[in-house]
């Protein structure tokens, strides 16, 4: 077992951990770790130029929904791609494993950054166009932010956390505040919305309120220390922190400043006539999920486990995460690991000593506004719909995710 952190020792020596069957004696001594000759990875120009992970690490993304589905307008391509949250550590998703949300299948424009322009026009004093080089000359900011697709929902047929929650990821984004660009262009009085548009023919366009545009939106060219990847919107994308994923226009080429909400392709399937649903707005969360132990994982036996998970909210920073290890009867504070950034995934953990009996693990979070993540029963009550296993949460699904641990250590979706 790889239990290396010294702060564990106290806990592992405690009576509870020993009673659970795990003692320090079961941890292998650090001998024989120098590889014998012939077991080194062969160097190559490619490996020197751009690194690769170990061949023993096999975690990958999957088409979403499970089994794959073409985009709704029949373009015939994989609709969305889900991130393997079950293997995640920390709060950053590596760019190669970041989920991909597409409004028209996984159709990725191959854009030459030298040809690409971002235009800001409409109700402005000075219409402007920016090249990538222009953007990079302006003052930049770097911030961790999550993106979550509005379609990220836990269904009874979903088995793993990748299937129930894999349509969210968190990256460190670098770019220019949209407010800097809008001020440069000079927003005219009466302008109350912007329409942001991507470069594909589907246009990936969304109407965004001016207050949000002037607050914390970013035009990003950097992601996790390198250029934004093509699947994430190379050469530049909009980041609208905390709003539904669809607002984060990739391949950003045009921002029109306007005085009303413009209907766009993105409104298809997203606008709702349910007043309660509409009143919830476009802000994500608060939401959390335990990533270990989670669906289809296997606990080798009773004893000590660090329960680990992610929490996030469109309402700001995560203030509190609670965990229940007995199906929701008692709730205990989890530890927040590292810094809880605004509109970013936040890693939490909870030390658990499993007694080997069947149980259910749950997590719920509270954000800086004081909003608390609801249970499925509470969501059902709010929307006045019956709570049954096939129940599909209306609107976005930020309900508490139960993981059922069977006495043989197998873990299953508690919503099934
Ligand atoms: N230009 C463009 N922007 C887009 C989309 C798109 O298809 N085209 N998909 C949207 C959707 S539905 C989501 S959930 C997010 C996903 O961002 P990601 O693919 O970087 O995870 O991008 C949004 N921005
Ligand atoms: Mo999405």
Short mmCIF file of C-alpha atoms in Angstrom, two decimals, residues 262-414:
data_model
loop_
_atom_site.label_atom_id
_atom_site.label_comp_id
_atom_site.label_asym_id
_atom_site.label_seq_id
_atom_site.Cartn_x
_atom_site.Cartn_y
_atom_site.Cartn_z
CA UNK A 262 -30.60 37.16 -28.41
CA UNK A 263 -31.95 33.68 -29.11
CA UNK A 264 -29.17 31.41 -30.36
CA UNK A 265 -28.64 27.79 -31.36
CA UNK A 266 -27.62 27.20 -27.73
CA UNK A 267 -31.12 28.01 -26.53
CA UNK A 268 -32.29 24.84 -28.25
CA UNK A 269 -32.80 22.33 -25.45
CA UNK A 270 -31.69 24.78 -22.78
CA UNK A 271 -34.51 27.30 -22.41
CA UNK A 272 -37.17 26.05 -20.03
CA UNK A 273 -40.86 26.86 -19.72
CA UNK A 274 -41.02 25.51 -16.16
CA UNK A 275 -41.06 28.72 -14.07
CA UNK A 276 -39.43 27.04 -11.04
CA UNK A 277 -36.69 25.65 -13.24
CA UNK A 278 -36.21 29.00 -14.99
CA UNK A 279 -36.05 30.81 -11.64
CA UNK A 280 -33.02 28.71 -10.69
CA UNK A 281 -31.19 30.53 -13.47
CA UNK A 282 -28.05 29.38 -15.23
CA UNK A 283 -25.74 29.16 -12.21
CA UNK A 284 -24.21 25.77 -11.34
CA UNK A 285 -24.43 23.93 -8.03
CA UNK A 286 -23.60 23.82 -5.14
CA UNK A 287 -22.57 20.26 -5.92
CA UNK A 288 -20.22 17.61 -4.59
CA UNK A 289 -19.46 13.95 -5.17
CA UNK A 290 -17.28 11.31 -3.54
CA UNK A 291 -14.79 10.10 -6.17
CA UNK A 292 -13.31 7.38 -3.93
CA UNK A 293 -14.85 5.03 -3.07
CA UNK A 294 -17.29 5.37 -5.97
CA UNK A 295 -19.37 3.18 -8.29
CA UNK A 296 -17.72 -0.06 -9.52
CA UNK A 297 -14.67 0.39 -7.29
CA UNK A 298 -13.82 -2.43 -4.91
CA UNK A 299 -12.69 -2.09 -1.30
CA UNK A 300 -10.30 -4.94 -0.43
CA UNK A 301 -11.59 -5.25 3.14
CA UNK A 302 -12.60 -3.47 6.32
CA UNK A 303 -10.25 -0.91 7.84
CA UNK A 304 -8.96 2.56 7.09
CA UNK A 305 -9.81 4.48 3.92
CA UNK A 306 -9.49 8.13 3.02
CA UNK A 307 -12.82 9.07 1.46
CA UNK A 308 -12.02 11.66 -1.22
CA UNK A 309 -14.17 13.84 -3.41
CA UNK A 310 -14.78 17.09 -5.25
CA UNK A 311 -17.08 20.01 -4.44
CA UNK A 312 -17.87 23.07 -6.55
CA UNK A 313 -20.40 25.87 -6.91
CA UNK A 314 -21.27 28.61 -9.36
CA UNK A 315 -22.08 30.73 -6.30
CA UNK A 316 -18.41 31.16 -5.32
CA UNK A 317 -15.99 29.29 -3.09
CA UNK A 318 -16.89 26.09 -1.22
CA UNK A 319 -17.13 26.83 2.50
CA UNK A 320 -18.03 23.45 3.94
CA UNK A 321 -18.29 19.82 2.92
CA UNK A 322 -19.98 17.21 5.07
CA UNK A 323 -19.79 13.45 4.67
CA UNK A 324 -22.13 10.75 5.92
CA UNK A 325 -20.93 7.15 6.18
CA UNK A 326 -24.27 5.78 7.40
CA UNK A 327 -26.72 6.65 4.65
CA UNK A 328 -27.41 10.20 5.85
CA UNK A 329 -28.25 9.67 9.53
CA UNK A 330 -25.17 11.50 10.82
CA UNK A 331 -23.17 14.15 8.95
CA UNK A 332 -19.58 15.02 9.81
CA UNK A 333 -17.34 17.80 8.51
CA UNK A 334 -14.89 16.71 5.84
CA UNK A 335 -11.50 18.39 5.48
CA UNK A 336 -11.01 20.82 2.62
CA UNK A 337 -7.69 19.97 0.95
CA UNK A 338 -5.74 23.00 -0.22
CA UNK A 339 -7.42 26.28 -1.07
CA UNK A 340 -11.12 26.53 -1.91
CA UNK A 341 -11.03 28.88 -4.91
CA UNK A 342 -14.09 30.65 -6.30
CA UNK A 343 -15.91 28.60 -8.97
CA UNK A 344 -13.27 25.89 -8.85
CA UNK A 345 -13.30 22.21 -7.95
CA UNK A 346 -12.32 21.82 -4.31
CA UNK A 347 -10.88 18.54 -3.03
CA UNK A 348 -12.24 17.23 0.27
CA UNK A 349 -11.33 14.19 2.30
CA UNK A 350 -12.62 12.27 5.29
CA UNK A 351 -10.86 9.61 7.35
CA UNK A 352 -13.08 6.53 7.51
CA UNK A 353 -12.73 3.24 9.26
CA UNK A 354 -15.03 0.77 7.52
CA UNK A 355 -16.44 -1.91 9.80
CA UNK A 356 -17.13 -4.22 6.87
CA UNK A 357 -20.92 -3.81 7.04
CA UNK A 358 -23.13 -2.66 4.17
CA UNK A 359 -23.59 1.11 4.21
CA UNK A 360 -24.08 4.21 2.07
CA UNK A 361 -21.59 7.07 1.62
CA UNK A 362 -22.81 10.60 0.85
CA UNK A 363 -21.35 14.09 0.62
CA UNK A 364 -23.00 17.50 0.62
CA UNK A 365 -21.45 20.94 0.32
CA UNK A 366 -22.23 24.53 1.24
CA UNK A 367 -20.90 27.49 -0.75
CA UNK A 368 -19.92 30.98 0.36
CA UNK A 369 -23.47 32.23 -0.24
CA UNK A 370 -24.70 29.68 2.29
CA UNK A 371 -26.46 27.55 -0.37
CA UNK A 372 -26.53 23.87 0.59
CA UNK A 373 -26.52 20.97 -1.88
CA UNK A 374 -29.97 19.29 -1.85
CA UNK A 375 -30.86 15.61 -1.61
CA UNK A 376 -32.82 14.00 -4.44
CA UNK A 377 -35.86 13.91 -2.14
CA UNK A 378 -35.58 17.66 -1.57
CA UNK A 379 -35.29 18.31 -5.31
CA UNK A 380 -38.33 16.10 -5.93
CA UNK A 381 -40.29 18.01 -3.29
CA UNK A 382 -39.21 21.37 -4.75
CA UNK A 383 -40.37 20.38 -8.23
CA UNK A 384 -43.37 18.45 -6.88
CA UNK A 385 -42.51 15.27 -8.79
CA UNK A 386 -42.53 11.68 -7.51
CA UNK A 387 -39.22 10.27 -6.26
CA UNK A 388 -38.74 6.91 -7.95
CA UNK A 389 -35.65 5.12 -9.28
CA UNK A 390 -36.20 6.27 -12.86
CA UNK A 391 -36.68 9.83 -11.63
CA UNK A 392 -34.83 12.37 -13.73
CA UNK A 393 -34.02 15.50 -11.78
CA UNK A 394 -35.58 18.49 -13.60
CA UNK A 395 -33.23 21.25 -14.66
CA UNK A 396 -29.61 20.78 -13.68
CA UNK A 397 -28.89 17.96 -11.27
CA UNK A 398 -26.85 19.03 -8.25
CA UNK A 399 -28.41 16.44 -5.94
CA UNK A 400 -26.47 14.47 -3.33
CA UNK A 401 -24.93 11.29 -4.81
CA UNK A 402 -25.20 8.15 -2.66
CA UNK A 403 -22.65 5.34 -3.12
CA UNK A 404 -23.75 1.97 -1.67
CA UNK A 405 -20.94 -0.12 -0.18
CA UNK A 406 -21.88 -3.82 -0.06
CA UNK A 407 -20.44 -6.11 2.62
CA UNK A 408 -18.14 -7.67 -0.02
CA UNK A 409 -16.56 -4.22 -0.54
CA UNK A 410 -18.13 -3.60 -3.95
CA UNK A 411 -19.46 -0.06 -4.50
CA UNK A 412 -22.63 0.82 -6.43
CA UNK A 413 -24.76 3.78 -7.49
CA UNK A 414 -27.18 4.37 -4.62
#
